[in-house]
């Protein structure tokens, strides 16, 4: 337990007091996500339709994607650690450090035979493989000078519902006005190549180029923000530099798509934990195509459109509409990114994981008597600047990553993301502040920067008192837990001594309307269940810093309470709010202390007593009915905005 330090911005030393390692998970010690794969984890209770062993390695050899699942059977178990697998976009064999554990039914094993009908016994290892030596080399080794070579060497198409429909696909056709004004279907990539190879001297010409292969949106996309940025917001020398030097390189990068991304990108769909790792060069190529709005089937907004549940990949939404300062500043960040990567391409990797926790795997919050874990809290510092080596929380909205977060049991985790720009402000006051050098951040064996970011969306609070209701609190607990927990492979949970602390702040507050003290307590409980400590920054709120520190001290030292009891206290506080017609003069933390020191007017209903249980039951029986005593919050225009 640390004092609420103000001058100590980097909390790393604090967490080293009790953990063996609080840096980003070292590859040689930790279970890691599948590299450059679509990780297909079976739904609980389902048996695979085919022999899972055969399917895994068939998928790898034919598609370059691997799979992880837990099929249930009675005869045999297969466990394999530290396997080397061929992957799609890296081109080399990479360390694979994930524990597969699955069983095969005897009828499945017997059904796999040779062509002449003889049965084939599965090759099941009888021992663990030898441990990796400290000085051993992987067949894929990160080269800081060169990006990894794509695999396969030639583009392999996959125009289906499980992958991103790529702009360079031969099946991507578009109506084009030919001779004698006759419309014909052409390969859209040919139109894109012709357009991007032409000279683009300014923003008006850039608009014309983009509309050549998006002609159906002529007159619908107005590009006013883009044109205003270059004609009114930037200096002439900046505009000339971008269109004269940077933009031709972005076009060249975009046109390298079939050579750099030689397979379609798998969609990380809901309901399963899946990961994909891309090189930073591949990511730059994909973003270059987003800059030029080349992705097909992603602009339609109707409910029957193919990608209705996904936001657009293309950047036209940033270019479109009346100019505003926030869009201008975001475009400056994008220009800075492309200026950097076209001058010197990063050579590392980035892993994106859509993490899904099964509903049966969530903690049983009402019976979890675990005490809160350690806390470091400060009013100074920021998550991204001072959270090196920790699990950094992104206060996302639910549309991040294509509707990834619309479910309470899912989160998005990014490993290896690099920062290119400095910024200031929040939401409407967001401002680009120039270049950011992230070269001092160490990289792991795969070339990923040692930066872990977990994106979780909080609920938008319309009625202040409702957020303390039991079902709402548990939704937020589950969401935070999903972002904080480290899912180990098979039945081997990750070593809690190696888990880094959660670096967070006022998640779900501000524009989303959450109560800061409630959200702090929720994150402490979720992190405790996920076996992580917490590093908390209060955004210059000195009083909140002291309040969080004091309640943590009270709940862990003065009057130690388990998570189950804390939950009952929160629900009891909701009852107080529900009976009041205005916001009470004591906050949640003050109420918790008063329950036990006897200073409340009515002290006959302490936690675990029949009176509080009756009140909680009555509260749940009301369901989602809005109480007349609830006081509604007016939403700001920023409630859907991602927190910088």
Coordinates of C-alpha atoms in Angstrom, one line a residue:
X1 CA 0.0 0.0 0.0
X2 CA 1.6 3.3 -1.0
X3 CA 1.0 6.8 0.1
X4 CA -0.9 9.0 -2.4
X5 CA 2.3 10.3 -4.0
X6 CA 2.1 13.5 -6.2
X7 CA 5.7 13.8 -7.4
X8 CA 6.3 10.1 -8.1
X9 CA 4.9 9.9 -11.6
X10 CA 6.2 6.5 -12.5
X11 CA 4.7 3.8 -10.3
X12 CA 6.9 1.0 -11.5
X13 CA 9.0 0.8 -8.3
X14 CA 5.9 0.5 -6.2
X15 CA 4.6 -2.6 -7.9
X16 CA 8.1 -4.2 -7.9
X17 CA 7.8 -4.5 -4.1
X18 CA 5.6 -7.5 -4.4
X19 CA 5.8 -8.9 -8.0
X20 CA 8.6 -10.7 -9.7
X21 CA 8.0 -8.9 -12.9
X22 CA 5.7 -6.0 -13.7
X23 CA 7.0 -5.1 -17.1
X24 CA 5.1 -6.1 -20.2
X25 CA 4.7 -9.9 -20.3
X26 CA 8.1 -11.3 -21.5
X27 CA 7.6 -13.7 -24.3
X28 CA 9.9 -16.4 -22.8
X29 CA 8.0 -16.5 -19.5
X30 CA 4.4 -15.8 -20.4
X31 CA 1.5 -17.4 -22.3
X32 CA 0.9 -15.2 -25.3
X33 CA -1.7 -14.9 -28.0
X34 CA -1.5 -16.7 -31.3
X35 CA 0.7 -14.8 -33.8
X36 CA -0.9 -13.7 -37.0
X37 CA -3.8 -16.0 -36.7
X38 CA -7.5 -16.2 -36.4
X39 CA -7.8 -18.0 -33.1
X40 CA -11.0 -20.1 -33.2
X41 CA -11.8 -21.0 -29.6
X42 CA -14.7 -23.5 -29.4
X43 CA -17.8 -22.4 -27.6
X44 CA -18.3 -24.0 -24.2
X45 CA -19.9 -27.4 -24.4
X46 CA -19.6 -27.8 -28.2
X47 CA -17.8 -30.8 -29.7
X48 CA -15.7 -30.0 -32.9
X49 CA -17.2 -31.3 -36.1
X50 CA -13.8 -32.8 -37.1
X51 CA -10.7 -34.1 -35.4
X52 CA -9.3 -30.9 -33.9
X53 CA -5.7 -31.9 -34.2
X54 CA -6.1 -32.5 -37.9
X55 CA -8.0 -29.3 -38.4
X56 CA -5.4 -27.1 -36.6
X57 CA -2.5 -28.1 -38.7
X58 CA -4.6 -28.3 -42.0
X59 CA -5.6 -24.7 -41.3
X60 CA -2.0 -23.7 -40.8
X61 CA -0.8 -25.3 -43.9
X62 CA -3.6 -24.1 -46.2
X63 CA -4.5 -20.7 -44.8
X64 CA -1.7 -19.6 -42.6
X65 CA -4.1 -19.3 -39.6
X66 CA -4.0 -21.3 -36.5
X67 CA -6.7 -22.3 -34.0
X68 CA -7.1 -22.8 -30.3
X69 CA -10.0 -24.7 -28.8
X70 CA -11.1 -27.0 -26.0
X71 CA -13.1 -29.9 -27.5
X72 CA -14.5 -32.3 -24.9
X73 CA -14.0 -36.0 -25.3
X74 CA -13.3 -39.1 -23.3
X75 CA -10.3 -40.9 -24.7
X76 CA -7.2 -38.8 -25.1
X77 CA -5.7 -35.4 -24.2
X78 CA -3.2 -33.5 -26.2
X79 CA -1.1 -30.8 -24.6
X80 CA 1.6 -29.0 -26.5
X81 CA 3.8 -26.1 -25.4
X82 CA 6.1 -23.8 -27.2
X83 CA 5.4 -24.9 -30.8
X84 CA 6.8 -23.3 -33.9
X85 CA 4.2 -22.5 -36.5
X86 CA 4.2 -21.1 -40.0
X87 CA 2.2 -17.9 -40.1
X88 CA 0.6 -15.9 -42.9
X89 CA 1.9 -12.4 -42.8
X90 CA 5.3 -12.9 -41.1
X91 CA 6.7 -15.2 -43.7
X92 CA 8.9 -17.0 -41.2
X93 CA 8.4 -19.6 -38.5
X94 CA 7.6 -17.8 -35.2
X95 CA 7.6 -18.8 -31.6
X96 CA 4.1 -20.0 -30.6
X97 CA 3.8 -20.2 -26.8
X98 CA 0.2 -21.1 -26.2
X99 CA -1.0 -24.2 -24.4
X100 CA -3.4 -26.3 -26.5
X101 CA -5.4 -28.8 -24.5
X102 CA -8.2 -30.8 -26.1
X103 CA -9.7 -34.3 -26.1
X104 CA -10.6 -36.5 -28.9
X105 CA -13.5 -39.1 -28.9
X106 CA -12.5 -42.6 -29.9
X107 CA -14.9 -42.5 -32.9
X108 CA -13.2 -39.4 -34.1
X109 CA -9.8 -40.9 -33.8
X110 CA -10.9 -44.1 -35.5
X111 CA -12.5 -42.3 -38.4
X112 CA -9.1 -40.8 -39.5
X113 CA -7.7 -43.6 -41.7
X114 CA -5.5 -44.1 -44.7
X115 CA -6.8 -44.3 -48.2
X116 CA -6.8 -48.1 -48.1
X117 CA -9.0 -48.2 -45.0
X118 CA -6.3 -48.9 -42.4
X119 CA -6.7 -46.9 -39.2
X120 CA -4.1 -44.4 -38.2
X121 CA -3.2 -43.8 -34.6
X122 CA -2.8 -40.2 -33.6
X123 CA 0.7 -39.1 -32.8
X124 CA 0.3 -38.1 -29.2
X125 CA 3.3 -36.8 -27.3
X126 CA 4.1 -38.6 -24.0
X127 CA 6.2 -35.9 -22.5
X128 CA 6.6 -32.1 -22.4
X129 CA 9.0 -30.6 -24.9
X130 CA 12.4 -29.4 -23.7
X131 CA 12.4 -25.9 -22.2
X132 CA 13.7 -23.0 -24.2
X133 CA 17.4 -22.2 -23.5
X134 CA 18.1 -18.6 -22.8
X135 CA 20.5 -18.3 -25.8
X136 CA 18.4 -20.3 -28.3
X137 CA 17.2 -18.6 -31.5
X138 CA 13.7 -18.7 -33.1
X139 CA 13.4 -19.3 -36.8
X140 CA 11.7 -15.9 -36.9
X141 CA 13.8 -13.3 -35.3
X142 CA 12.9 -9.6 -35.0
X143 CA 15.2 -7.5 -37.3
X144 CA 15.1 -3.8 -36.3
X145 CA 16.3 -2.9 -39.8
X146 CA 13.8 -4.8 -41.9
X147 CA 10.1 -5.6 -41.7
X148 CA 9.2 -9.3 -41.9
X149 CA 8.6 -10.8 -45.3
X150 CA 4.9 -11.4 -46.1
X151 CA 3.7 -15.0 -46.6
X152 CA 2.6 -16.3 -49.0
X153 CA 4.7 -14.5 -51.6
X154 CA 1.7 -14.1 -54.0
X155 CA -1.7 -12.7 -53.1
X156 CA -4.2 -15.3 -52.2
X157 CA -7.8 -14.0 -52.4
X158 CA -10.7 -14.8 -49.9
X159 CA -13.8 -12.9 -50.7
X160 CA -16.2 -14.1 -48.0
X161 CA -18.1 -13.2 -44.9
X162 CA -15.2 -14.2 -42.5
X163 CA -12.6 -11.8 -43.8
X164 CA -12.3 -8.1 -44.8
X165 CA -13.1 -7.7 -48.4
X166 CA -9.8 -6.4 -49.7
X167 CA -9.6 -3.5 -52.3
X168 CA -7.2 -5.5 -54.4
X169 CA -9.5 -8.6 -54.7
X170 CA -10.2 -9.7 -58.3
X171 CA -13.8 -10.0 -57.2
X172 CA -14.0 -6.3 -56.3
X173 CA -15.8 -4.9 -59.3
X174 CA -17.3 -1.5 -59.8
X175 CA -19.4 0.1 -62.5
X176 CA -17.4 2.4 -64.7
X177 CA -18.4 4.7 -67.6
X178 CA -16.7 3.5 -70.7
X179 CA -16.8 4.5 -74.3
X180 CA -20.0 6.0 -75.7
X181 CA -21.1 6.6 -72.0
X182 CA -21.8 2.9 -71.7
X183 CA -21.4 1.6 -68.2
X184 CA -19.2 -1.5 -67.8
X185 CA -17.9 -3.5 -64.8
X186 CA -14.2 -3.1 -64.2
X187 CA -11.8 -4.5 -61.6
X188 CA -12.0 -1.8 -59.0
X189 CA -8.3 -2.2 -58.2
X190 CA -7.4 -1.2 -61.7
X191 CA -9.4 2.0 -61.3
X192 CA -7.7 2.7 -58.0
X193 CA -4.2 2.2 -59.5
X194 CA -4.9 4.6 -62.3
X195 CA -6.3 7.2 -59.9
X196 CA -3.5 7.0 -57.3
X197 CA -0.7 7.0 -59.9
X198 CA -2.0 10.3 -61.2
X199 CA -0.6 13.6 -60.0
X200 CA -2.5 15.0 -57.0
X201 CA -1.4 18.6 -56.4
X202 CA -4.0 19.7 -53.8
X203 CA -7.1 18.8 -51.7
X204 CA -9.6 19.4 -54.6
X205 CA -7.7 17.0 -56.8
X206 CA -7.5 14.5 -53.9
X207 CA -11.3 14.6 -53.7
X208 CA -11.6 14.0 -57.4
X209 CA -9.3 11.0 -57.2
X210 CA -11.2 9.3 -54.3
X211 CA -14.5 9.8 -56.1
X212 CA -13.3 8.0 -59.2
X213 CA -13.7 4.7 -57.5
X214 CA -16.5 5.9 -55.2
X215 CA -18.6 7.5 -57.9
X216 CA -21.9 6.6 -56.3
X217 CA -21.1 9.0 -53.5
X218 CA -20.5 12.0 -55.8
X219 CA -22.5 14.8 -54.3
X220 CA -22.9 13.0 -51.0
X221 CA -19.3 13.3 -49.7
X222 CA -18.4 16.9 -49.6
X223 CA -14.8 16.8 -48.3
X224 CA -15.2 20.2 -46.7
X225 CA -13.2 19.4 -43.6
X226 CA -10.3 18.0 -45.7
X227 CA -10.3 21.0 -48.0
X228 CA -10.5 23.5 -45.1
X229 CA -7.6 21.9 -43.4
X230 CA -5.2 22.4 -46.3
X231 CA -6.6 25.7 -47.5
X232 CA -7.2 27.5 -44.2
X233 CA -5.6 25.6 -41.3
X234 CA -2.1 24.7 -42.6
X235 CA 0.7 26.9 -43.8
X236 CA 1.4 26.9 -47.5
X237 CA 4.8 25.3 -47.0
X238 CA 3.1 22.5 -45.0
X239 CA 0.6 22.0 -47.7
X240 CA 3.2 21.9 -50.4
X241 CA 5.3 19.4 -48.5
X242 CA 2.4 17.1 -47.9
X243 CA 1.2 17.0 -51.5
X244 CA 4.6 17.2 -53.0
X245 CA 6.4 14.6 -50.9
X246 CA 4.3 12.7 -48.4
X247 CA 1.1 12.0 -50.5
X248 CA 2.9 10.3 -53.4
X249 CA 4.5 8.0 -50.8
X250 CA 1.1 7.2 -49.2
X251 CA -0.2 6.3 -52.6
X252 CA 2.7 4.0 -53.3
X253 CA 2.2 2.4 -49.9
X254 CA -1.5 1.9 -50.6
X255 CA -0.8 0.3 -54.0
X256 CA 1.6 -2.2 -52.4
X257 CA -1.4 -3.9 -50.7
X258 CA -1.4 -7.1 -52.7
X259 CA 2.3 -7.5 -52.1
X260 CA 2.3 -6.7 -48.4
X261 CA -1.0 -8.1 -47.2
X262 CA -1.1 -11.3 -49.3
X263 CA -4.1 -12.7 -47.6
X264 CA -7.4 -11.1 -46.5
X265 CA -7.6 -9.9 -42.9
X266 CA -9.8 -12.2 -40.8
X267 CA -12.7 -10.4 -39.1
X268 CA -12.5 -10.8 -35.3
X269 CA -16.2 -11.6 -34.7
X270 CA -18.1 -11.6 -31.5
X271 CA -18.3 -14.5 -29.1
X272 CA -14.8 -15.9 -29.4
X273 CA -11.3 -14.9 -28.3
X274 CA -9.3 -14.3 -31.5
X275 CA -6.0 -12.6 -32.2
X276 CA -4.2 -11.4 -35.2
X277 CA -0.7 -10.0 -35.4
X278 CA 0.4 -7.7 -38.2
X279 CA 3.7 -6.0 -39.0
X280 CA 3.7 -2.2 -38.6
X281 CA 4.4 -2.1 -42.3
X282 CA 1.2 -4.0 -43.1
X283 CA -0.8 -1.8 -40.8
X284 CA 0.6 1.3 -42.5
X285 CA -0.4 -0.2 -45.9
X286 CA -4.0 -0.9 -44.6
X287 CA -4.2 2.6 -43.2
X288 CA -3.0 4.1 -46.5
X289 CA -5.9 2.4 -48.2
X290 CA -8.2 3.8 -45.5
X291 CA -6.8 7.2 -46.2
X292 CA -7.7 6.9 -49.9
X293 CA -11.1 5.3 -49.0
X294 CA -10.5 2.2 -51.2
X295 CA -12.3 -0.5 -49.0
X296 CA -15.4 -1.9 -50.7
X297 CA -18.7 -2.6 -49.1
X298 CA -17.9 -0.3 -46.1
X299 CA -19.7 2.9 -46.9
X300 CA -23.3 1.8 -46.9
X301 CA -25.2 2.7 -43.7
X302 CA -28.5 0.8 -44.2
X303 CA -29.5 -1.8 -41.7
X304 CA -29.5 -4.4 -44.4
X305 CA -26.0 -3.6 -45.6
X306 CA -23.3 -6.2 -45.2
X307 CA -21.2 -4.4 -42.7
X308 CA -23.9 -2.6 -40.8
X309 CA -22.6 -3.7 -37.4
X310 CA -19.1 -2.3 -38.3
X311 CA -18.0 1.3 -38.6
X312 CA -16.5 2.4 -41.8
X313 CA -12.8 1.6 -42.3
X314 CA -12.5 4.5 -44.8
X315 CA -11.6 7.9 -43.7
X316 CA -14.4 9.7 -45.6
X317 CA -16.2 10.4 -42.3
X318 CA -13.2 12.5 -41.2
X319 CA -13.2 14.4 -44.5
X320 CA -16.9 14.9 -44.7
X321 CA -19.2 17.5 -43.1
X322 CA -18.7 21.0 -41.9
X323 CA -15.2 21.8 -40.6
X324 CA -14.7 21.6 -36.9
X325 CA -11.6 21.8 -34.8
X326 CA -11.6 18.3 -33.4
X327 CA -11.6 16.8 -36.9
X328 CA -8.8 19.1 -38.0
X329 CA -6.7 18.0 -35.0
X330 CA -7.3 14.3 -35.7
X331 CA -6.3 14.8 -39.4
X332 CA -3.1 16.5 -38.2
X333 CA -2.4 13.3 -36.2
X334 CA -3.0 11.2 -39.3
X335 CA -0.7 13.4 -41.4
X336 CA 2.0 13.1 -38.7
X337 CA 1.7 9.3 -38.8
X338 CA 2.1 9.1 -42.5
X339 CA 4.9 11.6 -42.5
X340 CA 6.8 9.4 -40.1
X341 CA 6.1 5.9 -41.6
X342 CA 6.8 7.0 -45.2
X343 CA 10.1 8.5 -44.1
X344 CA 11.2 5.5 -42.0
X345 CA 9.0 2.5 -41.8
X346 CA 8.7 0.8 -38.4
X347 CA 9.8 -2.8 -38.4
X348 CA 7.9 -4.2 -35.4
X349 CA 4.7 -6.1 -34.9
X350 CA 1.3 -5.3 -33.2
X351 CA -1.1 -7.9 -31.8
X352 CA -4.8 -7.2 -31.7
X353 CA -7.0 -9.5 -29.5
X354 CA -10.7 -9.6 -29.2
X355 CA -11.0 -11.2 -25.7
X356 CA -14.2 -12.9 -24.8
X357 CA -14.9 -14.2 -21.3
X358 CA -17.6 -16.9 -21.1
X359 CA -20.4 -16.0 -18.8
X360 CA -19.8 -19.0 -16.6
X361 CA -16.2 -17.9 -16.2
X362 CA -17.0 -14.5 -14.6
X363 CA -16.4 -14.3 -10.8
X364 CA -19.4 -15.0 -8.6
X365 CA -19.3 -11.4 -7.3
X366 CA -21.9 -11.9 -4.6
X367 CA -19.9 -14.6 -2.9
X368 CA -16.4 -13.4 -3.6
X369 CA -14.9 -12.6 -0.2
X370 CA -11.5 -11.6 -1.6
X371 CA -10.0 -8.4 -0.1
X372 CA -8.9 -5.6 -2.4
X373 CA -5.3 -5.8 -3.8
X374 CA -2.7 -3.0 -3.6
X375 CA -3.2 0.5 -4.9
X376 CA -1.0 3.4 -6.0
X377 CA -3.0 6.6 -6.6
X378 CA -1.8 10.0 -7.8
X379 CA -3.4 13.2 -8.9
X380 CA -0.5 13.9 -11.3
X381 CA 0.6 11.9 -14.4
X382 CA -1.2 10.2 -17.2
X383 CA -1.9 6.6 -18.2
X384 CA 0.1 6.7 -21.4
X385 CA 3.0 8.7 -20.1
X386 CA 3.5 7.0 -16.8
X387 CA 2.1 3.6 -17.2
X388 CA 5.1 2.0 -18.9
X389 CA 5.1 -1.8 -18.3
X390 CA 1.5 -1.7 -17.0
X391 CA -1.8 -2.7 -18.5
X392 CA -3.1 0.6 -19.7
X393 CA -6.8 1.2 -19.9
X394 CA -8.4 3.0 -22.9
X395 CA -11.8 4.5 -22.0
X396 CA -13.4 3.4 -25.2
X397 CA -16.9 3.7 -26.6
X398 CA -18.6 0.6 -27.8
X399 CA -17.9 1.2 -31.4
X400 CA -14.1 0.9 -31.1
X401 CA -12.7 -1.7 -33.5
X402 CA -16.0 -2.4 -35.4
X403 CA -18.6 -2.9 -32.7
X404 CA -16.2 -5.1 -30.8
X405 CA -17.3 -3.8 -27.4
X406 CA -21.1 -4.0 -27.6
X407 CA -21.1 -7.0 -25.4
X408 CA -20.4 -7.0 -21.7
X409 CA -18.1 -10.0 -21.9
X410 CA -15.7 -8.6 -24.5
X411 CA -12.7 -6.3 -24.7
X412 CA -10.0 -5.3 -27.2
X413 CA -6.4 -5.7 -26.2
X414 CA -3.6 -4.2 -28.2
X415 CA 0.1 -5.3 -27.7
X416 CA 2.9 -3.3 -29.3
X417 CA 1.1 -0.1 -30.3
X418 CA 3.3 2.8 -31.0
X419 CA 2.7 6.5 -30.3
X420 CA 3.4 9.0 -33.1
X421 CA 1.9 12.2 -31.8
X422 CA 1.7 14.3 -28.6
X423 CA -1.6 15.8 -27.7
X424 CA -3.4 18.0 -25.2
X425 CA -7.0 18.4 -24.2
X426 CA -10.0 16.1 -24.1
X427 CA -12.9 15.5 -26.5
X428 CA -13.8 18.9 -27.9
X429 CA -10.6 20.4 -26.6
X430 CA -8.4 17.7 -28.2
X431 CA -5.3 19.3 -29.9
X432 CA -2.4 17.8 -31.7
X433 CA 0.9 19.0 -30.1
X434 CA 3.6 17.6 -32.5
X435 CA 5.7 14.6 -32.9
X436 CA 6.2 11.9 -30.2
X437 CA 9.3 9.8 -30.1
X438 CA 8.4 6.3 -28.8
X439 CA 11.8 4.7 -29.7
X440 CA 12.9 4.4 -26.0
X441 CA 10.1 1.9 -25.3
X442 CA 11.7 -1.6 -25.3
X443 CA 10.4 -4.3 -27.7
X444 CA 9.9 -8.0 -27.0
X445 CA 11.2 -11.0 -29.0
X446 CA 8.6 -10.4 -31.8
X447 CA 9.4 -6.8 -32.1
X448 CA 6.3 -5.6 -30.3
X449 CA 6.7 -2.5 -28.2
X450 CA 6.2 -3.4 -24.6
X451 CA 2.9 -1.5 -24.4
X452 CA -0.4 -3.2 -23.5
X453 CA -3.6 -1.3 -24.0
X454 CA -7.0 -2.7 -23.1
X455 CA -10.1 -1.0 -24.4
X456 CA -13.3 -1.3 -22.4
X457 CA -16.6 0.6 -22.8
X458 CA -18.5 1.9 -19.8
X459 CA -22.2 2.4 -19.8
X460 CA -23.6 5.9 -20.6
X461 CA -25.4 7.0 -17.4
X462 CA -28.7 8.7 -17.9
X463 CA -30.0 8.6 -14.3
X464 CA -27.4 9.2 -11.6
X465 CA -28.9 6.8 -9.0
X466 CA -29.4 3.9 -11.4
X467 CA -25.6 3.3 -11.8
X468 CA -25.5 2.0 -8.2
X469 CA -28.1 -0.7 -8.8
X470 CA -26.8 -4.2 -8.5
X471 CA -27.2 -5.3 -12.1
X472 CA -25.6 -2.2 -13.4
X473 CA -22.7 -2.5 -11.1
X474 CA -22.2 -6.1 -12.1
X475 CA -22.3 -5.2 -15.7
X476 CA -19.4 -2.8 -15.2
X477 CA -17.6 -5.3 -13.0
X478 CA -17.8 -7.9 -15.8
X479 CA -16.7 -5.4 -18.5
X480 CA -13.7 -4.3 -16.4
X481 CA -12.8 -7.9 -15.5
X482 CA -12.9 -8.8 -19.2
X483 CA -10.4 -6.1 -20.0
X484 CA -8.1 -6.9 -17.0
X485 CA -8.0 -10.7 -16.8
X486 CA -5.2 -12.6 -18.5
X487 CA -6.7 -15.8 -20.0
X488 CA -4.2 -18.6 -19.7
X489 CA -4.1 -21.4 -22.3
X490 CA -5.8 -24.7 -21.3
X491 CA -6.2 -25.2 -17.6
X492 CA -3.0 -23.4 -16.6
X493 CA -3.9 -20.0 -15.2
X494 CA -1.3 -17.3 -15.6
X495 CA 1.1 -16.8 -12.7
X496 CA -0.3 -13.9 -10.8
X497 CA 3.2 -12.9 -9.7
X498 CA 4.0 -12.0 -13.3
X499 CA 0.8 -9.9 -14.0
X500 CA 1.4 -6.2 -14.4
X501 CA -0.8 -3.7 -12.6
X502 CA -3.8 -2.1 -14.2
X503 CA -3.0 1.6 -15.0
X504 CA -6.3 3.5 -15.1
X505 CA -8.2 6.5 -14.1
X506 CA -11.8 7.9 -14.2
X507 CA -13.2 5.3 -16.5
X508 CA -16.7 6.0 -17.7
X509 CA -16.9 9.3 -16.0
X510 CA -16.9 12.8 -17.5
X511 CA -18.9 12.7 -20.8
X512 CA -20.3 9.2 -19.9
X513 CA -21.7 10.5 -16.6
X514 CA -20.3 7.9 -14.2
X515 CA -19.7 8.5 -10.5
X516 CA -15.9 8.7 -10.0
X517 CA -15.9 7.0 -6.7
X518 CA -18.1 4.2 -7.8
X519 CA -16.1 3.6 -10.9
X520 CA -12.8 3.6 -8.9
X521 CA -14.2 1.0 -6.5
X522 CA -15.5 -1.1 -9.4
X523 CA -12.1 -1.1 -11.1
X524 CA -10.4 -2.0 -7.8
X525 CA -12.7 -5.0 -7.4
X526 CA -12.4 -6.2 -11.0
X527 CA -8.6 -5.9 -10.9
X528 CA -8.5 -7.8 -7.6
X529 CA -10.6 -10.6 -9.2
X530 CA -8.2 -10.6 -12.2
X531 CA -5.2 -10.8 -9.8
X532 CA -3.8 -7.4 -10.6
X533 CA -2.9 -4.4 -8.5
X534 CA -4.1 -0.9 -9.6
X535 CA -2.3 2.3 -10.5
X536 CA -4.8 5.1 -10.5
X537 CA -4.5 8.6 -11.9
X538 CA -7.2 11.1 -10.9
X539 CA -6.6 13.7 -13.6
X540 CA -5.4 16.5 -11.2
X541 CA -8.3 15.9 -8.8
X542 CA -6.5 16.2 -5.4
X543 CA -9.6 15.5 -3.3
X544 CA -10.5 12.3 -5.3
X545 CA -6.9 11.1 -4.9
X546 CA -7.2 11.4 -1.1
X547 CA -10.7 9.9 -1.1
X548 CA -9.6 6.8 -3.1
X549 CA -6.5 6.3 -0.9
X550 CA -8.5 6.7 2.3
X551 CA -11.3 4.3 1.3
X552 CA -8.7 1.7 0.2
X553 CA -7.0 2.0 3.5
X554 CA -10.3 1.6 5.3
X555 CA -11.4 -1.4 3.4
X556 CA -8.0 -3.2 3.6
X557 CA -6.6 -2.2 6.9
X558 CA -9.0 -0.4 9.2
X559 CA -12.0 -2.5 8.5
X560 CA -11.0 -5.3 6.0
X561 CA -14.0 -6.3 3.8
X562 CA -14.4 -8.7 1.0
X563 CA -15.8 -7.8 -2.5
X564 CA -19.1 -9.4 -1.7
X565 CA -19.7 -7.1 1.3
X566 CA -18.6 -4.1 -0.6
X567 CA -21.2 -4.9 -3.2
X568 CA -23.9 -5.0 -0.6
X569 CA -22.8 -1.6 0.7
X570 CA -23.1 -0.2 -2.9
X571 CA -26.5 -1.6 -3.3
X572 CA -27.5 -0.3 0.1
X573 CA -26.3 3.2 -1.0
X574 CA -28.5 2.9 -4.1
X575 CA -31.5 2.4 -1.9
X576 CA -30.7 5.7 -0.1
X577 CA -30.4 7.5 -3.4
X578 CA -33.7 6.0 -4.7
X579 CA -35.5 7.4 -1.7
X580 CA -34.1 10.9 -2.1
X581 CA -35.3 13.5 -4.6
X582 CA -31.9 15.0 -4.9
X583 CA -28.2 14.0 -4.8
X584 CA -27.3 13.2 -1.2
X585 CA -24.8 15.3 0.7
X586 CA -22.6 12.3 1.4
X587 CA -20.8 10.3 -1.3
X588 CA -20.4 6.5 -1.6
X589 CA -17.1 6.4 0.3
X590 CA -18.5 8.5 3.2
X591 CA -21.6 6.3 3.3
X592 CA -19.5 3.1 3.6
X593 CA -17.6 4.4 6.6
X594 CA -20.7 5.7 8.3
X595 CA -22.5 2.4 8.0
X596 CA -19.9 0.9 10.4
X597 CA -19.1 3.9 12.7
X598 CA -22.8 4.2 13.8
X599 CA -23.3 7.8 12.5
X600 CA -26.1 7.0 10.1
X601 CA -29.6 7.9 11.3
X602 CA -30.8 4.4 10.7
X603 CA -28.3 1.8 11.7
X604 CA -30.5 -1.3 12.0
X605 CA -29.8 -2.5 8.5
X606 CA -26.1 -3.3 8.3
X607 CA -24.7 -5.6 5.6
X608 CA -25.8 -9.2 5.9
X609 CA -28.8 -8.3 8.0
X610 CA -32.4 -9.4 7.0
X611 CA -33.4 -5.8 6.6
X612 CA -30.9 -5.0 3.9
X613 CA -31.6 -8.3 2.2
X614 CA -35.4 -7.4 2.1
X615 CA -34.6 -4.0 0.7
X616 CA -32.3 -5.4 -2.0
X617 CA -35.0 -7.9 -3.1
X618 CA -37.5 -5.2 -3.3
X619 CA -35.1 -3.1 -5.4
X620 CA -34.5 -5.9 -7.9
X621 CA -38.3 -6.6 -8.2
X622 CA -38.6 -3.1 -9.7
X623 CA -36.6 -4.2 -12.7
X624 CA -35.7 -1.4 -15.2
X625 CA -38.7 0.8 -14.2
X626 CA -37.5 4.4 -14.0
X627 CA -38.2 5.8 -10.5
X628 CA -40.0 9.1 -10.3
X629 CA -37.3 10.1 -7.9
X630 CA -34.5 9.5 -10.4
X631 CA -32.7 12.6 -11.5
X632 CA -31.9 12.5 -15.2
X633 CA -28.6 13.7 -16.6
X634 CA -28.4 15.7 -19.8
X635 CA -25.9 14.0 -22.2
X636 CA -23.2 16.1 -23.6
X637 CA -22.2 16.0 -27.3
X638 CA -19.1 14.1 -26.3
X639 CA -20.5 11.1 -24.7
X640 CA -19.7 8.9 -27.7
X641 CA -16.2 10.2 -28.1
X642 CA -13.1 8.1 -27.3
X643 CA -11.1 9.5 -24.5
X644 CA -7.7 10.6 -25.7

